Short mmCIF file of C-alpha atoms in Angstrom, two decimals:
data_model
loop_
_atom_site.label_atom_id
_atom_site.label_comp_id
_atom_site.label_asym_id
_atom_site.label_seq_id
_atom_site.Cartn_x
_atom_site.Cartn_y
_atom_site.Cartn_z
CA MET V 22 0.12 -0.19 0.17
CA SER V 23 1.13 3.11 -0.82
CA GLY V 24 0.27 6.74 0.02
CA SER V 25 -0.14 10.23 -1.43
CA ASN V 26 2.11 13.03 -0.89
CA PHE V 27 0.72 16.39 0.26
CA SER V 28 1.28 20.17 1.94
CA ILE V 29 -1.03 22.15 3.86
CA ASP V 30 -0.51 26.04 4.41
CA GLY V 31 -0.58 27.44 7.56
CA PRO V 32 -0.76 31.18 8.93
CA GLU V 33 2.88 32.61 8.04
CA LEU V 34 5.15 33.34 10.43
CA ASN V 35 5.89 37.69 11.93
CA LYS V 36 9.13 37.96 10.39
CA ASP V 37 9.68 39.95 13.29
CA ARG V 38 10.35 37.20 15.99
CA LEU V 39 12.82 36.82 18.77
CA GLN V 40 13.81 33.12 18.71
CA LEU V 41 15.26 31.97 22.55
CA ALA V 42 16.45 28.30 23.82
CA LEU V 43 18.30 27.72 27.19
CA GLY V 44 19.73 24.89 28.92
CA ILE V 45 21.85 23.42 31.33
CA THR V 46 22.63 19.89 32.51
CA GLY V 47 23.74 19.24 35.84
CA GLN V 48 26.09 15.66 37.00
CA LEU V 49 24.15 14.42 39.91
CA THR V 50 26.56 11.15 40.23
CA GLY V 51 29.04 9.72 38.81
CA SER V 52 26.75 8.20 36.63
CA THR V 53 23.56 10.19 36.80
CA SER V 54 22.68 13.83 34.89
CA LEU V 55 19.72 16.17 34.32
CA ASN V 56 18.89 18.00 31.45
CA VAL V 57 16.22 20.81 31.58
CA GLY V 58 15.71 23.49 28.98
CA TYR V 59 13.50 25.75 27.24
CA THR V 60 12.62 27.12 24.30
CA GLY V 61 10.15 30.30 23.44
CA GLU V 62 9.36 32.24 20.22
CA PHE V 63 7.50 36.04 20.58
CA ALA V 64 6.40 37.93 18.04
CA ASP V 65 3.10 40.26 17.56
CA SER V 66 0.46 37.56 16.22
CA HIS V 67 1.74 34.51 18.63
CA GLN V 68 4.12 32.83 21.68
CA ASN V 69 5.53 29.69 21.69
CA ASN V 70 7.14 27.99 25.09
CA ALA V 71 7.92 24.89 25.96
CA PHE V 72 9.96 23.18 28.63
CA SER V 73 11.85 19.67 28.64
CA ALA V 74 13.84 17.76 31.38
CA THR V 75 15.98 14.45 30.72
CA LEU V 76 17.53 12.50 33.58
CA ASP V 77 20.55 10.30 31.84
CA VAL V 78 21.54 7.12 33.83
CA ALA V 79 24.31 5.08 32.28
CA PHE V 80 24.44 1.49 33.84
#
C-alpha cells in the first residue's frame, strides 16, 4: 500500500519575532545527569513556549 504526498499551508509567521533557547546540564552522580531546557518564540501575533527535562542514567 502506498500513500500520496500532501502539504498543508499554515498561517504566515511574523518576520519580526524572537526565538530563545536555554538549557543546563548537571551531573548528579558519576553515572546520572539531569538536563533541563526551555525554548520560546515571541511575536506580536503569537507566542510558543516549551520546557523539557531529561534524566540520563548510565549502567
